Coordinates of C-alpha atoms and ligand atoms in Angstrom, one line a residue:
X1 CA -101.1 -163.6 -108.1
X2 CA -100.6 -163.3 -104.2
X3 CA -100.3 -164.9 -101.2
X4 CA -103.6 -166.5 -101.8
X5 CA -102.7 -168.3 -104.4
X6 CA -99.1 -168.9 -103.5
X7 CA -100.5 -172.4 -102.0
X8 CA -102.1 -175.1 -104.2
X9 CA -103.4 -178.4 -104.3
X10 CA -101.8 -179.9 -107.2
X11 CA -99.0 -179.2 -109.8
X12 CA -98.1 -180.5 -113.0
X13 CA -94.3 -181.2 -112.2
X14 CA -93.3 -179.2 -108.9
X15 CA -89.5 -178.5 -108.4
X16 CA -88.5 -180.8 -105.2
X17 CA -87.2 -178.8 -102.0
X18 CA -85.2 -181.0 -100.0
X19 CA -84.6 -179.8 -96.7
X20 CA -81.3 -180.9 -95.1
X21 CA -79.3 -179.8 -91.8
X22 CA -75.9 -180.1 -91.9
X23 CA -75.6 -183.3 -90.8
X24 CA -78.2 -185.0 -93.5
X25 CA -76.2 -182.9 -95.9
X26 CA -72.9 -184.9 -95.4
X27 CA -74.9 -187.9 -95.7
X28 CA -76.5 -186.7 -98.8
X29 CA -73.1 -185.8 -100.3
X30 CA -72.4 -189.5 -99.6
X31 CA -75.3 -190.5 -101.3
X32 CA -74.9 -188.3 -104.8
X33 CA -73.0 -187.4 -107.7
X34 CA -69.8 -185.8 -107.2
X35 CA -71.3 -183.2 -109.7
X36 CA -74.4 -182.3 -107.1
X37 CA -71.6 -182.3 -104.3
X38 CA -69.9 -179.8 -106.3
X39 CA -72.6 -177.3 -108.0
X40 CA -74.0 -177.1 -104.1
X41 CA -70.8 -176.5 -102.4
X42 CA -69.9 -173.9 -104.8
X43 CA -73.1 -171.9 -103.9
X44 CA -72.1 -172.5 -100.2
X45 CA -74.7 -174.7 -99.2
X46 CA -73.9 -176.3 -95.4
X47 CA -77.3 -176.7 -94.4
X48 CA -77.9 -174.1 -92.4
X49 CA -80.9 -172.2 -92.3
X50 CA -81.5 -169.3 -94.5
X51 CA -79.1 -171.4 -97.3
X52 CA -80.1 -172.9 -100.7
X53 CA -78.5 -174.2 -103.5
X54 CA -79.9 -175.9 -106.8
X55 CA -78.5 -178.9 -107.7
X56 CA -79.7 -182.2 -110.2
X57 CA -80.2 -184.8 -108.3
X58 CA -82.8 -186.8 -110.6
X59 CA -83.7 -185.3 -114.6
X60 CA -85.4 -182.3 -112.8
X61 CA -83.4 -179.5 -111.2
X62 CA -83.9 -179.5 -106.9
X63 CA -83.2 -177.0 -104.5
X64 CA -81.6 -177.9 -100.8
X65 CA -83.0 -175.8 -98.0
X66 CA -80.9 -175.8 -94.9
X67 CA -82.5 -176.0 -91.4
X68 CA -82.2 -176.5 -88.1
X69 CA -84.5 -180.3 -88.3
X70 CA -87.4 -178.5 -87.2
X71 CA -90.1 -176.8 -89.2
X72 CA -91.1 -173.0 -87.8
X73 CA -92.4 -170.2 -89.6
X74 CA -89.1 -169.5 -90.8
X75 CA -88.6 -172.5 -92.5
X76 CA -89.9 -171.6 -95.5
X77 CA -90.6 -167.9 -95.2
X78 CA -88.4 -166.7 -97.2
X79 CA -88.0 -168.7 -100.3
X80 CA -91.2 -167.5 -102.1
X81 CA -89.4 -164.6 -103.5
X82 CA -86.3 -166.3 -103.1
X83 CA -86.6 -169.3 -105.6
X84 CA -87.4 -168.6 -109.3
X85 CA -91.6 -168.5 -110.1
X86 CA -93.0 -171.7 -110.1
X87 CA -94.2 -174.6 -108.1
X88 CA -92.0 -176.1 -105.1
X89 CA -93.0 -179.4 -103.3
X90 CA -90.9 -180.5 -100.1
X91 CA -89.3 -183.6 -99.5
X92 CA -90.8 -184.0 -95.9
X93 CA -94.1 -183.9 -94.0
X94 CA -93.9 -179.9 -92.7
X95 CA -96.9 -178.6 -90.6
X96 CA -98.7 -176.0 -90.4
X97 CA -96.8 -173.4 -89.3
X98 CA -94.1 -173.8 -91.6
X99 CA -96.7 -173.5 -94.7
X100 CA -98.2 -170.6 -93.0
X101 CA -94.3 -169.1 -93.2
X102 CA -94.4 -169.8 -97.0
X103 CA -97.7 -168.3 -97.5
X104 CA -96.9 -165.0 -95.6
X105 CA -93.4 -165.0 -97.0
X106 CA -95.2 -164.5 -100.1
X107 CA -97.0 -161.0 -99.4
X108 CA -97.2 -158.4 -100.9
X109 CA -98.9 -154.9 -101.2
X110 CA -99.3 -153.7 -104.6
X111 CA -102.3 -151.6 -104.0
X112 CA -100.3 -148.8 -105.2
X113 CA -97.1 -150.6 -107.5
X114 CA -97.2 -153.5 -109.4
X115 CA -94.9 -156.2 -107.9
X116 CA -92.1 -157.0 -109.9
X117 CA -92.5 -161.2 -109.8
X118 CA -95.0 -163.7 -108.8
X119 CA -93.9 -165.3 -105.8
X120 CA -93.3 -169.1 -105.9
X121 CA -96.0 -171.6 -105.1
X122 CA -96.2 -174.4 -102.6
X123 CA -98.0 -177.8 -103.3
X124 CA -99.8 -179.0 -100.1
X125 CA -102.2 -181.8 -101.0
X126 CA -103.3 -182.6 -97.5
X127 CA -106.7 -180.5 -98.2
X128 CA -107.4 -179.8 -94.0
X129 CA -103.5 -178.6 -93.5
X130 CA -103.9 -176.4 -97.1
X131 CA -107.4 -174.2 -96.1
X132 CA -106.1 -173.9 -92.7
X133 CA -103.0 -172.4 -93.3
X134 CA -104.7 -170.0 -96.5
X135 CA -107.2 -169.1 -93.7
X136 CA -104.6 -167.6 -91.3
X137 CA -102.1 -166.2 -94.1
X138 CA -105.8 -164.5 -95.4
X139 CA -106.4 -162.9 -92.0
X140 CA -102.5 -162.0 -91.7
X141 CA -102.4 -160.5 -94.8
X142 CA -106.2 -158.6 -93.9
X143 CA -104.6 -157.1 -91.4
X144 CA -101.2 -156.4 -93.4
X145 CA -103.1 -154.4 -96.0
X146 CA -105.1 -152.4 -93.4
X147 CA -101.8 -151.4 -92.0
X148 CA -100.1 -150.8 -94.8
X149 CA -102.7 -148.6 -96.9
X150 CA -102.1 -144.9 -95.7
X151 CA -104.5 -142.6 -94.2
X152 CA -105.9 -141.3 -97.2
X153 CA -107.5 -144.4 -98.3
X154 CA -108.2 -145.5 -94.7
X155 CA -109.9 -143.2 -92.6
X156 CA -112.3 -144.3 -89.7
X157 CA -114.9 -144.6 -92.6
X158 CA -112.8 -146.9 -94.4
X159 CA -112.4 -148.7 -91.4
X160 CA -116.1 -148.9 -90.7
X161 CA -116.4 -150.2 -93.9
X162 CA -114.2 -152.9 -93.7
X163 CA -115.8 -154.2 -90.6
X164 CA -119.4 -154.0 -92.6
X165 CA -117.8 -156.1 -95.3
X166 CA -117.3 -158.6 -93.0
X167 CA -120.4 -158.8 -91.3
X168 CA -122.4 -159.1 -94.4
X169 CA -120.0 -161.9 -95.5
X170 CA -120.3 -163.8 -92.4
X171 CA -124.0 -162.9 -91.4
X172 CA -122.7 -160.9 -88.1
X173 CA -125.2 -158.0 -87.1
X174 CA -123.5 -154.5 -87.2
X175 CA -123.8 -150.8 -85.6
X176 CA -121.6 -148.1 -85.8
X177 CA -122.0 -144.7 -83.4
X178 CA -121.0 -141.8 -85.8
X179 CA -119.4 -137.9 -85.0
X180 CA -122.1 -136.4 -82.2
X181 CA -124.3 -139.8 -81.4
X182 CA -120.7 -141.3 -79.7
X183 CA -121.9 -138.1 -77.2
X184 CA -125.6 -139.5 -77.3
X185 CA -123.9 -143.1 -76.2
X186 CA -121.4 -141.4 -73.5
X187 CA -118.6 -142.2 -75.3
X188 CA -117.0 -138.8 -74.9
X189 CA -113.0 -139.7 -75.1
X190 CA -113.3 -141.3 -78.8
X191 CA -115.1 -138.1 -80.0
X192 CA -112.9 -135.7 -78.6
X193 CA -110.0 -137.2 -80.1
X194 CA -111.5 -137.8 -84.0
X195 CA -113.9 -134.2 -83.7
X196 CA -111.0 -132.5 -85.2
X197 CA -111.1 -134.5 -88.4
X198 CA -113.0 -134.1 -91.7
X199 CA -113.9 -137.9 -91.3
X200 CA -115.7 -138.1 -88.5
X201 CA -114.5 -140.4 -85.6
X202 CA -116.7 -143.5 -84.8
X203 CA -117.5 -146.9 -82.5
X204 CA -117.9 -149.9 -84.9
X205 CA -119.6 -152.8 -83.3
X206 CA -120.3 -156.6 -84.7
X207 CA -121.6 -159.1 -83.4
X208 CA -121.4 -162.8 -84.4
X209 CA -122.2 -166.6 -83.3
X210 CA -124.4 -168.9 -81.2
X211 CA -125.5 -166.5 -77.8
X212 CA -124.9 -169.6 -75.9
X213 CA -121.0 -169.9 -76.7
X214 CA -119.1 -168.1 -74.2
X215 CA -118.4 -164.4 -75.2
X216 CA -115.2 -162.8 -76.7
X217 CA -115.0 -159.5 -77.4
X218 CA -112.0 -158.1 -79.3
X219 CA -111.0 -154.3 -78.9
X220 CA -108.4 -152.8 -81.4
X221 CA -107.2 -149.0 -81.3
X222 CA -108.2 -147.3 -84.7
X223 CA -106.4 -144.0 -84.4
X224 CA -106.2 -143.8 -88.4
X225 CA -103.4 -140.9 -88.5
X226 CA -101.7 -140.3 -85.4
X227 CA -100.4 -136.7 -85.6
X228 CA -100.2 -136.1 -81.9
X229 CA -103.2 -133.6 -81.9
X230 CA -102.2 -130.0 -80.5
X231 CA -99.3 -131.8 -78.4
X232 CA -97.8 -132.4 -82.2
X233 CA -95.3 -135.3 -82.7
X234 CA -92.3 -134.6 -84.4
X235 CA -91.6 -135.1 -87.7
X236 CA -90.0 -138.5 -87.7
X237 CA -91.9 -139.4 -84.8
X238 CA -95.3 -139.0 -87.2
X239 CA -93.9 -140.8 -90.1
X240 CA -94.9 -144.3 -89.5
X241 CA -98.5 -142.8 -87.7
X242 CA -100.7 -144.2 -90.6
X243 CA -99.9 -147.6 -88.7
X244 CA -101.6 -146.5 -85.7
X245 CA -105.4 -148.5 -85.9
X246 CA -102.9 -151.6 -86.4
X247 CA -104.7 -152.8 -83.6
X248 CA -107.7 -152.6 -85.7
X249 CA -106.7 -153.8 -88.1
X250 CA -105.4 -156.9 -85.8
X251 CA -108.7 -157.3 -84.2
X252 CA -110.4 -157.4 -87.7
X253 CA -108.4 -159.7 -89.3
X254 CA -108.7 -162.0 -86.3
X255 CA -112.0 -162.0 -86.0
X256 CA -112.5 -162.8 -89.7
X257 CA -110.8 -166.2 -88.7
X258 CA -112.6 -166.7 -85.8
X259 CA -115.8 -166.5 -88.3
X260 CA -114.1 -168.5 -91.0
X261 CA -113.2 -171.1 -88.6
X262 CA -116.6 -171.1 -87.2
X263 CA -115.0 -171.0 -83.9
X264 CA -117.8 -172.0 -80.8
X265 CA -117.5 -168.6 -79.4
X266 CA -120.1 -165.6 -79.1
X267 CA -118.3 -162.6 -80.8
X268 CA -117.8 -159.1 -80.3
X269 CA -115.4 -157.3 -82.4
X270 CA -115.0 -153.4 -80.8
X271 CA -113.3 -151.3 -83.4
X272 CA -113.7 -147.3 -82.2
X273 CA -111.4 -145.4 -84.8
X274 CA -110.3 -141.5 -85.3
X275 CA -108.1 -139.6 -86.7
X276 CA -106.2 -137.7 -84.7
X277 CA -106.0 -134.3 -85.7
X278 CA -106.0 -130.7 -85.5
X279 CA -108.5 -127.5 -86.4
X280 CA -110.2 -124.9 -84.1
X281 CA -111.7 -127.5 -83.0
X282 CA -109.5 -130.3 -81.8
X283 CA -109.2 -131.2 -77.9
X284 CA -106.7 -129.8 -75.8
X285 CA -104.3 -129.9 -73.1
X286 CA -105.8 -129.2 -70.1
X287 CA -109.3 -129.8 -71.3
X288 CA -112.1 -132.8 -69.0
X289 CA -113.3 -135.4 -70.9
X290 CA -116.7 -137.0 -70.0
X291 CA -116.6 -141.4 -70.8
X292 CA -118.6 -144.2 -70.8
X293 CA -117.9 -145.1 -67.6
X294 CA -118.9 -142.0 -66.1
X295 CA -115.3 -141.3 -65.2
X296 CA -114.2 -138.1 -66.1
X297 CA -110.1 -137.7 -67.6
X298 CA -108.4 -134.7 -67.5
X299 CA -105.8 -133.9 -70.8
X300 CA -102.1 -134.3 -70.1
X301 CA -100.8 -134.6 -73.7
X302 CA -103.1 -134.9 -76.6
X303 CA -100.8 -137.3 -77.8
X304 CA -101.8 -140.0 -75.5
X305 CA -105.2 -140.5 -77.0
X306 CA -105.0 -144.3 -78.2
X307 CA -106.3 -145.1 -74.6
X308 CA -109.0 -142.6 -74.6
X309 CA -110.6 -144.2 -77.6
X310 CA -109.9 -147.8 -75.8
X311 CA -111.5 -146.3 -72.7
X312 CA -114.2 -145.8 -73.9
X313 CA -115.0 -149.3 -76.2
X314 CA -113.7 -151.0 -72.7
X315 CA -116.0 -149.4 -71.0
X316 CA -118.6 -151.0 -73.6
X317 CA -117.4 -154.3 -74.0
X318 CA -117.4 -154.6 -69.9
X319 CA -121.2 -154.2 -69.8
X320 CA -121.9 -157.4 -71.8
X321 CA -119.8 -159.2 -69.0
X322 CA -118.0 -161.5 -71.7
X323 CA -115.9 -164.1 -70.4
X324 CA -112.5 -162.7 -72.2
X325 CA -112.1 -159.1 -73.0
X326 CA -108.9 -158.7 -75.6
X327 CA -107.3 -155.6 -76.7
X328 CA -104.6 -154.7 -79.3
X329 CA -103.3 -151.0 -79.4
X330 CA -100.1 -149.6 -80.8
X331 CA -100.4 -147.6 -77.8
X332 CA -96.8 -146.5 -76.2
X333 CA -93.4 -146.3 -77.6
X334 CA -92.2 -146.7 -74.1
X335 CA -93.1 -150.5 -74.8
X336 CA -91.3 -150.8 -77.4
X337 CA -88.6 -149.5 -75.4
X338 CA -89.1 -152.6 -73.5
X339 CA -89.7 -155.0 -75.9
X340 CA -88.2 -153.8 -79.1
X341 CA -90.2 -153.7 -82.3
X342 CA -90.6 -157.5 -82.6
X343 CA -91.8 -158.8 -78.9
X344 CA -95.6 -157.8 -78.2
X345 CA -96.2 -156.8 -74.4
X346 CA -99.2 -158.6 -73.2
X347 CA -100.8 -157.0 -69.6
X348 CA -103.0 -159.6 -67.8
X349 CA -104.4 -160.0 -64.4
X350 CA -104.2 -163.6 -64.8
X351 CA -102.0 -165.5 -64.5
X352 CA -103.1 -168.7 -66.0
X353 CA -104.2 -167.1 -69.4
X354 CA -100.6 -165.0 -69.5
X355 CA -98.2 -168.4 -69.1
X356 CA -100.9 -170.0 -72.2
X357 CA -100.3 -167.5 -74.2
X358 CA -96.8 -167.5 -73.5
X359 CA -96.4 -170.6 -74.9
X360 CA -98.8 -170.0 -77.5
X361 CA -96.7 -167.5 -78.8
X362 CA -93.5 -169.4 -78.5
X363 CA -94.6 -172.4 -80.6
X364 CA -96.0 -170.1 -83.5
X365 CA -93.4 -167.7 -83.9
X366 CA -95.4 -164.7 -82.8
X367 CA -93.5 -164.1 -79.3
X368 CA -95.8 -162.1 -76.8
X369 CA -94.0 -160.9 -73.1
X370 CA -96.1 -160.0 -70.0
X371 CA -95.3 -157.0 -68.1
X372 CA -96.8 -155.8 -64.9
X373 CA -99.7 -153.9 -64.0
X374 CA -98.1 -152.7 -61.2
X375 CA -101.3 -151.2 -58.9
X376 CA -98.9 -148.6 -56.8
X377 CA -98.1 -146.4 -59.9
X378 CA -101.9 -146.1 -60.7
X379 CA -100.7 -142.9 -58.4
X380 CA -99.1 -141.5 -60.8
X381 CA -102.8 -141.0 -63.3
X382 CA -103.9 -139.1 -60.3
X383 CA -105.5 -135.2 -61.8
X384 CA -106.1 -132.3 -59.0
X385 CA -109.2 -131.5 -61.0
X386 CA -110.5 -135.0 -62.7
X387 CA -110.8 -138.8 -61.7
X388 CA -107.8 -139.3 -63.6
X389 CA -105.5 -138.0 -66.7
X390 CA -104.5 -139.7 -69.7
X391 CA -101.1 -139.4 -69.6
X392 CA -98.7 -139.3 -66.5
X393 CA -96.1 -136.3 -66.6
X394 CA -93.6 -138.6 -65.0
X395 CA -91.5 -140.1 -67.8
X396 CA -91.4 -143.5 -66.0
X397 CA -93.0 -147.0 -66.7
X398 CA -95.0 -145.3 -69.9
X399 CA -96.5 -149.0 -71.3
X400 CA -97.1 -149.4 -67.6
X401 CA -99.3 -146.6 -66.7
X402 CA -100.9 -146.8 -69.9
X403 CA -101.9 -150.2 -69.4
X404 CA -103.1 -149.2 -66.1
X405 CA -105.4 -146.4 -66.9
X406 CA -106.8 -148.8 -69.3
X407 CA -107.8 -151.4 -66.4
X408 CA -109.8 -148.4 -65.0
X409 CA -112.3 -149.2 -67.4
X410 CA -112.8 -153.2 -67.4
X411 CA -114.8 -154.6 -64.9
X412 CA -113.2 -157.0 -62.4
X413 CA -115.2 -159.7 -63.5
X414 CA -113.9 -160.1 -66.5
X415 CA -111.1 -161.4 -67.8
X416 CA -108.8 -158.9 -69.4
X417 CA -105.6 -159.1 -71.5
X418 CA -104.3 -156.0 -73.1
X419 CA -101.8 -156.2 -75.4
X420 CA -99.3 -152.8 -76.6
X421 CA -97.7 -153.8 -79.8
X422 CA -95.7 -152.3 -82.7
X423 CA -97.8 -153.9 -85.7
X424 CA -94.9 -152.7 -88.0
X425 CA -91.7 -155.3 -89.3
X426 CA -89.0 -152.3 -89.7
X427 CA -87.1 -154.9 -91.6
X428 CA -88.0 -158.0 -93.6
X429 CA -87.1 -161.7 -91.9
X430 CA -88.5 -164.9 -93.3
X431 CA -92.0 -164.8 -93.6
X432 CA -92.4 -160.9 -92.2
X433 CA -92.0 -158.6 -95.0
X434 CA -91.1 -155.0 -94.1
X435 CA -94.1 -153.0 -93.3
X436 CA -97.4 -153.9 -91.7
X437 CA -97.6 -156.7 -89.2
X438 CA -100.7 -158.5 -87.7
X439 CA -98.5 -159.0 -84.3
X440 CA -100.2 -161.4 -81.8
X441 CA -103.0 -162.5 -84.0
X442 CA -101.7 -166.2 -84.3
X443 CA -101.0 -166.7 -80.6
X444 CA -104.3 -165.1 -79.5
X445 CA -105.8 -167.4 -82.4
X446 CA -104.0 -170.9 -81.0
X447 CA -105.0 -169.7 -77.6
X448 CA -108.5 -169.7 -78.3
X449 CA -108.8 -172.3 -80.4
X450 CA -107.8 -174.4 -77.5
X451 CA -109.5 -172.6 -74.7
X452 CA -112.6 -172.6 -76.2
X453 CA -112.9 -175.5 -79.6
Ligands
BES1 N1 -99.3 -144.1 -81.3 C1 -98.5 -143.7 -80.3 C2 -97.5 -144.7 -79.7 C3 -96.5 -145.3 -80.6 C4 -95.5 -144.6 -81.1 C5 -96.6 -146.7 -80.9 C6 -94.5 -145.2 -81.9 C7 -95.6 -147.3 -81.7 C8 -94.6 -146.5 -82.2 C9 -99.3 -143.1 -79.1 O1 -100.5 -142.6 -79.4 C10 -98.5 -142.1 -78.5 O2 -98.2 -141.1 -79.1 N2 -98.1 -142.3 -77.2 C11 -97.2 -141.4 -76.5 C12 -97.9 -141.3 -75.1 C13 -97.3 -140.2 -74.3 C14 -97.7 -138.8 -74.9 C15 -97.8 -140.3 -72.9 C16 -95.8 -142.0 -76.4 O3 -95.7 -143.2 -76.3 O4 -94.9 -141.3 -76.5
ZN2 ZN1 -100.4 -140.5 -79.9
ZN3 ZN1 -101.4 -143.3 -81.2

């Protein structure tokens, strides 16, 4: 069992959760036996969030959850693995952000171990505010398992394959630019950074929906193994580098609930993946790049090659002249400098979609924070020898500069929001289990379900 089935419609007898903040608890206290005051008490139960306590209030056993009055993602996210295995019902209407806590509180990846314990279950009867919540918590967890499978079972074929998947299941029409025919396309940047590889580098491309919906096209890094190329990371800097086509795997899972949701939007989903690598033949330092844009980018550090495979898919996407370009890219740790591993930075020229998704990312527990694309250090991507170079030698404003060689390759017309995120939970908090991390793919969802449904 999983987090798939860690929601369901009906139960026999569910065990009732009765959620109480400190205040209802005295009042409950007034209200029951001296032996529930007691037993809950004694397991320090003050109603506080992140507390429980079992107590037997009617002929069944209940469990008291403490919270704050208000239901978040957190609400519930961690008592999946924290109650015994079973089914749970709550006391009180909750919506849907608190069951989509419960359902991704109740992740796990056992590709490779089997899990311990089932994790509890959740009876939501309300049939709408069930499949909803499964829907999200299935693209979360999409994008989880992406993340979280290492590199040697998910190279850029993998990758490709996981995008085919999902076109035949939702009818989308695919194409995917393999090894040299990325050079027969222009799209010179993603194969120089993936040539080195035994799997060869590659643009996935799927399209999907009525052609008279507005268009949306999604971009997500897929650098499958980030080893830094020649410009080699260290050792603990590598470690966590299967995680780097999170973005990918962001931009896949959300676009899977975009097409399960049957959102009125014309998709694009932009997935150009590579590993980055080294052999005689990998790319260098010092070496020109030729890109879809006709710009040409000169090699500072082989390192910074997440935006040269963005470049080149932006590049791409901007033809179509969509009316929303989006990209997710674990793309600098100089943003997570900024931001910290738990805060996604979100680079927009406008204004108006930056404070929506703002909020959006507020009310859903998935907080997003804009930085600047601050035009006067574009300077600083200037090359003596090329239009540009992928990374600047100054060790300043790193998310910044990335950001803004990006915009380099998105037409003005279009609306462009970039985000540079960590895609990783270093430690597990209610409903985010250590490892893999869809980051941003609720608010980006909630924003366009409003801007465009
Ligand atoms: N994938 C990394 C960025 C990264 C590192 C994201 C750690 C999250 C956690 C990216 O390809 C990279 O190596 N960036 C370099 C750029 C530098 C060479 C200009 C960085 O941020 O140090
Ligand atoms: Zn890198
Ligand atoms: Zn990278």
């Amino acid at each position: 069992m999983n987090q798939s089935e860690s929601i369901i419609p009906n139960a026999e007898q569910p065990s009732q959760i009765i959620l109480l903040n400190p205040s209802d608890y005295e009042k409950w206290r007034g209200e029951n036996s001296d032996i529930d005051n007691e037993l809950s008490q004694n397991q320090g139960f003050a109603g506080k969030p992140g507390q429980t306590a079992w107590v037997k209030s009617s002929e069944k056993l209940s469990v008291l959850v403490g919270w704050d009055g208000e239901a978040t993602l957190e609400t519930l996210g961690n008592l999946p693995y924290k109650l015994p295995e079973g089914v749970y019902v709550v006391d009180k209407e909750i919506d849907l952000n608190a069951i989509i806590g419960w359902g991704l509180g109740a992740y796990s990846f056992d590709r490779y171990k089997k899990p311990s314990r089932a994790p509890a279950q959740l009876e939501i009867k309300n049939q709408q505010l069930r499949e909803k919540a499964l829907a999200i918590v299935d693209a979360v967890s999409l994008g989880r398992d992406l993340i979280n499978t290492p590199a040697s079972d998910m190279s850029p074929s993998h990758l490709e394959a996981e995008v085919f998947s999902l076109a035949e299941q939702f009818e989308a029409s695919f194409n995917c630019w393999i090894g040299d025919e990325l050079l027969d396309h222009g799209c010179g940047a993603i194969h120089a950074v993936g040539r080195a590889a035994d799997d060869p580098p590659r643009l996935v491309d799927l399209q999907w929906g009525d052609e008279s919906n507005p268009q949306v096209c999604l971009v997500g890094k897929g650098v499958t193994f980030d080893s830094g190329g020649l410009d080699l990371k260290s050792a603990a800097g590598m470690r966590q580098m299967k995680k780097d086509m999170g973005g990918a795997a962001i931009a896949i899972g959300l676009a899977k609930l975009i097409m399960s949701q049957n959102l009125p939007v014309q998709l694009r989903l932009l997935i150009p993946t590579a590993e980055n690598s080294i052999s005689g033949n990998a790319f260098r330092p010092g070496d020109v790049l030729s890109t879809r844009k006709g710009l040409t980018v000169e090699i500072d550090n082989t390192d910074a090659e997440g935006r040269l495979l963005l470049c080149d898919a932006l590049a791409l996407a901007s033809e179509s002249e969509p009316d929303l370009i989006i990209d997710f890219a674990t793309l600098t740790g100089a943003a997570r400098s900024a931001v910290g591993a738990e805060i996604s930075a979100m680079f927009t020229d406008s204004d108006s979609i930056a404070d929506k998704l703002f909020t959006h990312g507020e009310t859903n527990s998935d907080p997003v924070w804009r930085m600047p694309l601050h035009e006067p250090y574009s300077s600083m991507l200037d090359s003596k020898i090329a239009d540009l170079v992928n990374s600047s030698s100054s060790g300043y404003a790193g998310a910044i500069t990335a950001a803004l060689f990006l915009n380099r390759f998105v037409s003005n017309q279009t609306d462009w929001v970039h985000f540079d995120l960590m895609a990783y939970n270093t430690k597990t908090r209610p409903a985010r289990p250590e490892g893999g991390e869809a980051m941003a793919l609720r608010t980006v969802y909630s924003y366009l379900e409003e801007a465009y449904a």
